[in-house]
Short mmCIF file of C-alpha atoms in Angstrom, two decimals:
data_model
loop_
_atom_site.label_atom_id
_atom_site.label_comp_id
_atom_site.label_asym_id
_atom_site.label_seq_id
_atom_site.Cartn_x
_atom_site.Cartn_y
_atom_site.Cartn_z
CA VAL W 1 -8.89 -26.89 -7.14
CA PHE W 2 -5.70 -25.19 -8.31
CA ASP W 3 -5.01 -27.87 -10.89
CA THR W 4 -8.58 -27.67 -12.19
CA LEU W 5 -8.43 -23.88 -12.43
CA LYS W 6 -5.18 -24.03 -14.40
CA ALA W 7 -6.41 -26.84 -16.66
CA ASN W 8 -9.47 -24.77 -17.58
CA GLY W 9 -7.49 -21.73 -18.63
CA GLY W 10 -7.42 -19.86 -15.33
CA THR W 11 -4.60 -17.44 -14.64
CA VAL W 12 -5.45 -15.99 -11.19
CA ALA W 13 -6.73 -17.76 -8.08
CA HIS W 14 -8.97 -15.69 -5.80
CA LEU W 15 -7.90 -16.39 -2.22
CA VAL W 16 -10.63 -15.44 0.29
CA CYS W 17 -9.13 -14.95 3.73
CA TRP W 18 -11.10 -14.49 6.94
CA TRP W 19 -10.09 -11.82 9.40
CA SER W 20 -10.37 -14.02 12.50
CA TYR W 21 -7.97 -16.58 10.98
CA LEU W 22 -5.46 -13.94 9.94
CA GLU W 23 -5.46 -12.24 13.36
CA PRO W 24 -6.23 -14.88 16.00
CA LYS W 25 -4.70 -12.70 18.72
CA PRO W 26 -4.32 -8.90 18.83
CA PHE W 27 -1.71 -7.82 16.27
CA GLN W 28 -0.43 -11.39 15.91
CA TYR W 29 -0.90 -12.57 12.35
CA ASP W 30 -1.09 -16.07 10.90
CA PHE W 31 -0.24 -16.34 7.21
CA ASP W 32 0.03 -20.14 7.05
CA ASP W 33 -3.13 -20.59 4.97
CA ILE W 34 -2.15 -17.87 2.51
CA GLU W 35 1.35 -19.27 2.19
CA TYR W 36 -0.02 -22.75 1.49
CA ALA W 37 -2.35 -21.37 -1.18
CA LEU W 38 0.47 -19.37 -2.77
CA GLU W 39 2.63 -22.48 -2.83
CA GLN W 40 -0.11 -24.29 -4.74
CA CYS W 41 -0.43 -21.35 -7.12
CA ARG W 42 3.28 -21.44 -7.87
CA ARG W 43 3.18 -25.20 -8.36
CA VAL W 44 0.64 -24.97 -11.19
CA GLY W 45 1.62 -21.55 -12.56
CA LEU W 46 -1.13 -19.29 -11.22
CA LYS W 47 -1.03 -15.81 -9.79
CA ALA W 48 -3.13 -14.91 -6.72
CA SER W 49 -5.61 -12.21 -5.71
CA ILE W 50 -6.13 -11.83 -1.95
CA SER W 51 -9.44 -10.74 -0.43
CA VAL W 52 -9.86 -10.26 3.31
CA TRP W 53 -13.47 -10.65 4.44
CA MET W 54 -15.21 -10.45 7.79
CA GLY W 55 -18.58 -10.92 9.43
CA ASP W 56 -20.49 -13.54 11.43
CA HIS W 57 -18.02 -16.02 12.97
CA ASN W 58 -15.07 -14.39 11.27
CA ILE W 59 -14.76 -11.45 13.63
CA PRO W 60 -11.84 -11.85 16.05
CA VAL W 61 -13.01 -12.59 19.57
CA PHE W 62 -11.31 -9.48 20.93
CA CYS W 63 -13.41 -7.21 18.64
CA ARG W 64 -16.82 -8.70 19.40
CA ASP W 65 -17.52 -6.25 22.21
CA GLU W 66 -18.01 -3.59 19.51
CA ASN W 67 -20.91 -5.48 17.98
CA MET W 68 -23.74 -3.66 16.22
CA ILE W 69 -26.96 -3.10 18.18
CA ASP W 70 -30.46 -2.93 16.72
CA GLN W 71 -33.30 -0.52 17.49
CA ASP W 72 -34.39 -2.58 20.50
CA GLY W 73 -30.93 -2.80 22.06
CA ARG W 74 -30.23 -6.33 20.86
CA GLN W 75 -26.82 -7.48 19.68
CA PHE W 76 -26.37 -8.40 16.04
CA LEU W 77 -26.09 -12.19 15.90
CA GLY W 78 -26.19 -12.99 12.21
CA SER W 79 -29.06 -14.29 10.14
CA ARG W 80 -27.66 -16.37 7.32
CA GLY W 81 -27.53 -20.14 7.21
CA THR W 82 -25.78 -21.89 10.09
CA ASN W 83 -24.60 -18.53 11.48
CA ALA W 84 -28.13 -17.38 12.32
CA GLY W 85 -28.23 -16.33 15.95
CA THR W 86 -24.53 -16.86 16.60
CA GLY W 87 -22.65 -14.39 14.38
CA PHE W 88 -21.15 -10.95 14.92
CA HIS W 89 -20.58 -7.72 13.03
CA PRO W 90 -18.71 -4.79 14.58
CA SER W 91 -20.16 -1.33 14.40
CA LEU W 92 -18.81 0.52 11.39
CA TRP W 93 -17.70 3.14 13.92
CA GLY W 94 -16.06 0.79 16.44
CA PRO W 95 -12.59 2.31 17.08
CA LYS W 96 -10.89 -0.89 18.20
CA SER W 97 -12.22 -2.90 15.26
CA ARG W 98 -11.08 -0.24 12.81
CA LYS W 99 -7.63 -0.18 14.38
CA HIS W 100 -7.22 -3.93 14.12
CA PHE W 101 -8.55 -4.21 10.57
CA ALA W 102 -6.10 -1.49 9.52
CA GLY W 103 -3.37 -3.56 11.18
CA VAL W 104 -4.30 -6.56 9.02
CA ILE W 105 -4.15 -4.42 5.88
CA ARG W 106 -0.68 -3.14 6.78
CA ALA W 107 0.59 -6.61 7.72
CA ILE W 108 -0.49 -8.07 4.39
CA GLY W 109 1.05 -5.11 2.59
CA GLU W 110 4.38 -5.53 4.33
CA ARG W 111 4.43 -9.18 3.40
CA TYR W 112 3.07 -9.21 -0.15
CA LEU W 113 3.33 -5.73 -1.70
CA ASN W 114 6.42 -6.68 -3.68
CA SER W 115 5.54 -10.34 -4.14
CA PRO W 116 5.28 -11.32 -7.83
CA ASP W 117 2.82 -14.05 -6.81
CA VAL W 118 0.13 -11.59 -5.63
CA VAL W 119 -1.37 -9.38 -8.34
CA SER W 120 -4.18 -7.67 -6.42
CA TRP W 121 -6.02 -7.42 -3.11
CA ALA W 122 -9.32 -6.23 -1.66
CA PHE W 123 -10.31 -5.62 1.95
CA LEU W 124 -14.02 -5.84 2.73
CA TYR W 125 -14.88 -4.48 6.18
CA GLN W 126 -18.62 -4.88 5.97
CA HIS W 127 -21.52 -6.95 4.73
CA ILE W 128 -23.55 -4.13 3.18
CA GLU W 129 -26.86 -5.91 3.50
CA VAL W 130 -26.62 -6.38 7.27
CA THR W 131 -25.12 -2.99 8.07
CA ILE W 132 -28.32 -1.49 6.68
CA HIS W 133 -30.86 -3.90 8.13
CA ASP W 134 -31.41 -7.58 8.74
CA ARG W 135 -34.45 -9.83 8.82
CA VAL W 136 -35.02 -12.92 10.93
CA GLY W 137 -38.43 -14.34 10.08
CA LYS W 138 -40.81 -11.38 10.24
CA GLN W 139 -38.58 -9.40 12.60
CA ILE W 140 -36.69 -6.46 11.08
CA HIS W 141 -33.45 -5.45 12.79
CA LEU W 142 -32.28 -1.94 11.97
CA TYR W 143 -28.64 -1.01 12.60
CA ASP W 144 -26.71 0.56 14.15
CA TYR W 145 -27.65 1.98 17.56
CA SER W 146 -24.37 1.22 19.32
CA PRO W 147 -22.72 3.99 21.38
CA TRP W 148 -20.15 4.56 18.61
CA ALA W 149 -22.82 5.04 15.97
CA GLU W 150 -24.84 7.34 18.23
CA GLU W 151 -21.77 9.49 18.90
CA ASN W 152 -20.97 9.76 15.21
CA PHE W 153 -24.58 10.57 14.33
CA ARG W 154 -24.29 13.66 16.52
CA ARG W 155 -20.92 14.51 14.97
CA TYR W 156 -22.41 14.05 11.49
CA LEU W 157 -25.22 16.51 12.24
CA ARG W 158 -22.83 19.08 13.71
CA GLU W 159 -19.80 18.81 11.46
CA VAL W 160 -20.99 17.34 8.17
CA ARG W 161 -24.47 18.86 7.95
CA GLY W 162 -23.42 21.96 9.87
CA TYR W 163 -26.44 22.25 12.19
CA SER W 164 -26.34 24.17 15.43
CA LEU W 165 -28.46 22.74 18.24
CA ALA W 166 -30.96 25.58 17.77
CA GLU W 167 -31.23 24.84 14.04
CA LEU W 168 -31.66 21.15 14.75
CA ASN W 169 -34.48 21.81 17.21
CA ARG W 170 -36.27 23.96 14.64
CA ARG W 171 -35.77 21.31 11.98
CA TYR W 172 -37.02 18.45 14.16
CA GLY W 173 -39.53 20.32 16.29
CA THR W 174 -37.65 19.22 19.41
CA GLY W 175 -36.35 20.90 22.53
CA PHE W 176 -32.92 19.38 23.04
CA ALA W 177 -30.95 21.32 25.65
CA ASP W 178 -27.64 19.63 24.88
CA TRP W 179 -26.13 17.61 22.03
CA SER W 180 -25.86 14.60 24.34
CA GLU W 181 -29.67 14.35 24.22
CA VAL W 182 -29.72 13.91 20.43
CA GLY W 183 -30.06 10.29 19.35
CA GLN W 184 -30.88 8.29 16.27
CA PRO W 185 -34.64 7.93 15.76
CA LYS W 186 -36.32 4.55 16.09
CA PRO W 187 -38.47 3.17 13.27
CA LYS W 188 -42.20 3.83 13.41
CA VAL W 189 -45.16 1.94 12.01
CA GLY W 190 -45.88 3.23 8.53
CA ILE W 191 -43.86 5.57 6.34
CA ASP W 192 -41.78 8.20 8.10
CA VAL W 193 -40.80 11.18 5.93
CA SER W 194 -39.79 13.48 8.79
CA PRO W 195 -36.53 15.47 8.50
CA ARG W 196 -35.11 13.59 11.49
CA TRP W 197 -35.71 10.19 9.89
CA ASN W 198 -34.32 11.37 6.56
CA ASP W 199 -31.19 12.68 8.27
CA PHE W 200 -30.79 9.31 9.97
CA GLN W 201 -31.00 7.47 6.64
CA ASP W 202 -28.47 9.86 5.12
CA PHE W 203 -26.17 9.19 8.07
CA ARG W 204 -26.40 5.44 7.55
CA ILE W 205 -25.31 5.83 3.92
CA TYR W 206 -22.58 8.20 5.09
CA SER W 207 -21.40 5.52 7.55
CA ILE W 208 -20.95 2.97 4.77
CA ARG W 209 -19.09 5.45 2.60
CA ASP W 210 -16.88 6.44 5.53
CA ILE W 211 -15.80 2.85 6.19
CA PHE W 212 -15.01 2.43 2.50
CA GLU W 213 -12.87 5.55 2.60
CA PHE W 214 -11.17 4.39 5.80
CA VAL W 215 -10.20 1.11 4.11
CA PHE W 216 -9.17 2.76 0.82
CA ARG W 217 -7.09 5.36 2.65
CA THR W 218 -5.35 2.69 4.74
CA VAL W 219 -4.62 0.59 1.65
CA LYS W 220 -3.24 3.60 -0.21
CA GLU W 221 -0.93 4.43 2.71
CA MET W 222 0.39 0.88 2.48
CA ASP W 223 0.33 0.74 -1.34
CA PRO W 224 0.95 4.38 -2.42
CA ASP W 225 1.66 3.49 -6.04
CA ARG W 226 -1.62 1.56 -6.26
CA LYS W 227 0.13 -1.53 -7.54
CA LYS W 228 -2.51 -3.98 -6.38
CA MET W 229 -5.63 -2.15 -5.22
CA GLN W 230 -9.01 -3.42 -6.35
CA PHE W 231 -12.62 -3.15 -5.23
CA THR W 232 -14.98 -6.11 -5.27
CA PHE W 233 -18.28 -4.78 -3.98
CA ASN W 234 -21.29 -2.83 -5.20
CA PRO W 235 -19.83 0.45 -6.52
CA ILE W 236 -23.08 2.32 -5.90
CA PHE W 237 -21.81 3.17 -2.40
CA ALA W 238 -18.31 4.21 -3.39
CA GLU W 239 -17.93 4.88 -7.10
CA ASP W 240 -16.44 8.33 -6.56
CA LEU W 241 -14.09 6.95 -3.91
CA CYS W 242 -12.82 4.37 -6.39
CA VAL W 243 -11.95 7.26 -8.71
CA LYS W 244 -10.42 9.30 -5.87
CA TYR W 245 -8.14 6.46 -4.71
CA GLY W 246 -7.46 4.97 -8.12
CA VAL W 247 -9.08 1.62 -7.30
#
């Protein structure tokens, strides 16, 4: 592959690395595959771009207890190809998963920030299409109803949207006595244009943007001069963040 890329005028090899291979045990990192690929790049005269991806079988075992949950309380199990029914995807709000993914970012930075062989990197915490919804046959799975998402939905309404509980009750036509009673609405048959459903959809977009910013912020802390930052996903969710962090 490396020889073919070089022979056809290539200058940079894109190295896709899976989170579960890089961190097989908590905070213990395995760079053997990256080092082998970099050795091959040097042999033929290529530079390298590193991308760390996750999802399905590529979530470390110790983070799978923060899996996303659908509207019926079912665990996300993947839907694509051979992974259907057996994959994983952590909640975008899972604190342990965020902590470990940030650890991977820092470990790669410590090892390759000043390496002349690596010209850029990207860290993709989410599969956008499945963090919004997933389809298996005719069954739609809406995400995420995990405890971490529910907690942050309440925080979003209070702190980001600025609602008091009284204002929220007037807006939704509800009678919540305490914030702990407020939860994400479940999908209904037909089109739902209620304020509560619209707030839920806004929160889901906010969740995606927040995980982008979490990753960008962590990368910038590791790479403050933005030597190697890049973004390789649909910019519709984070165009302004790319400008903010110089990606």
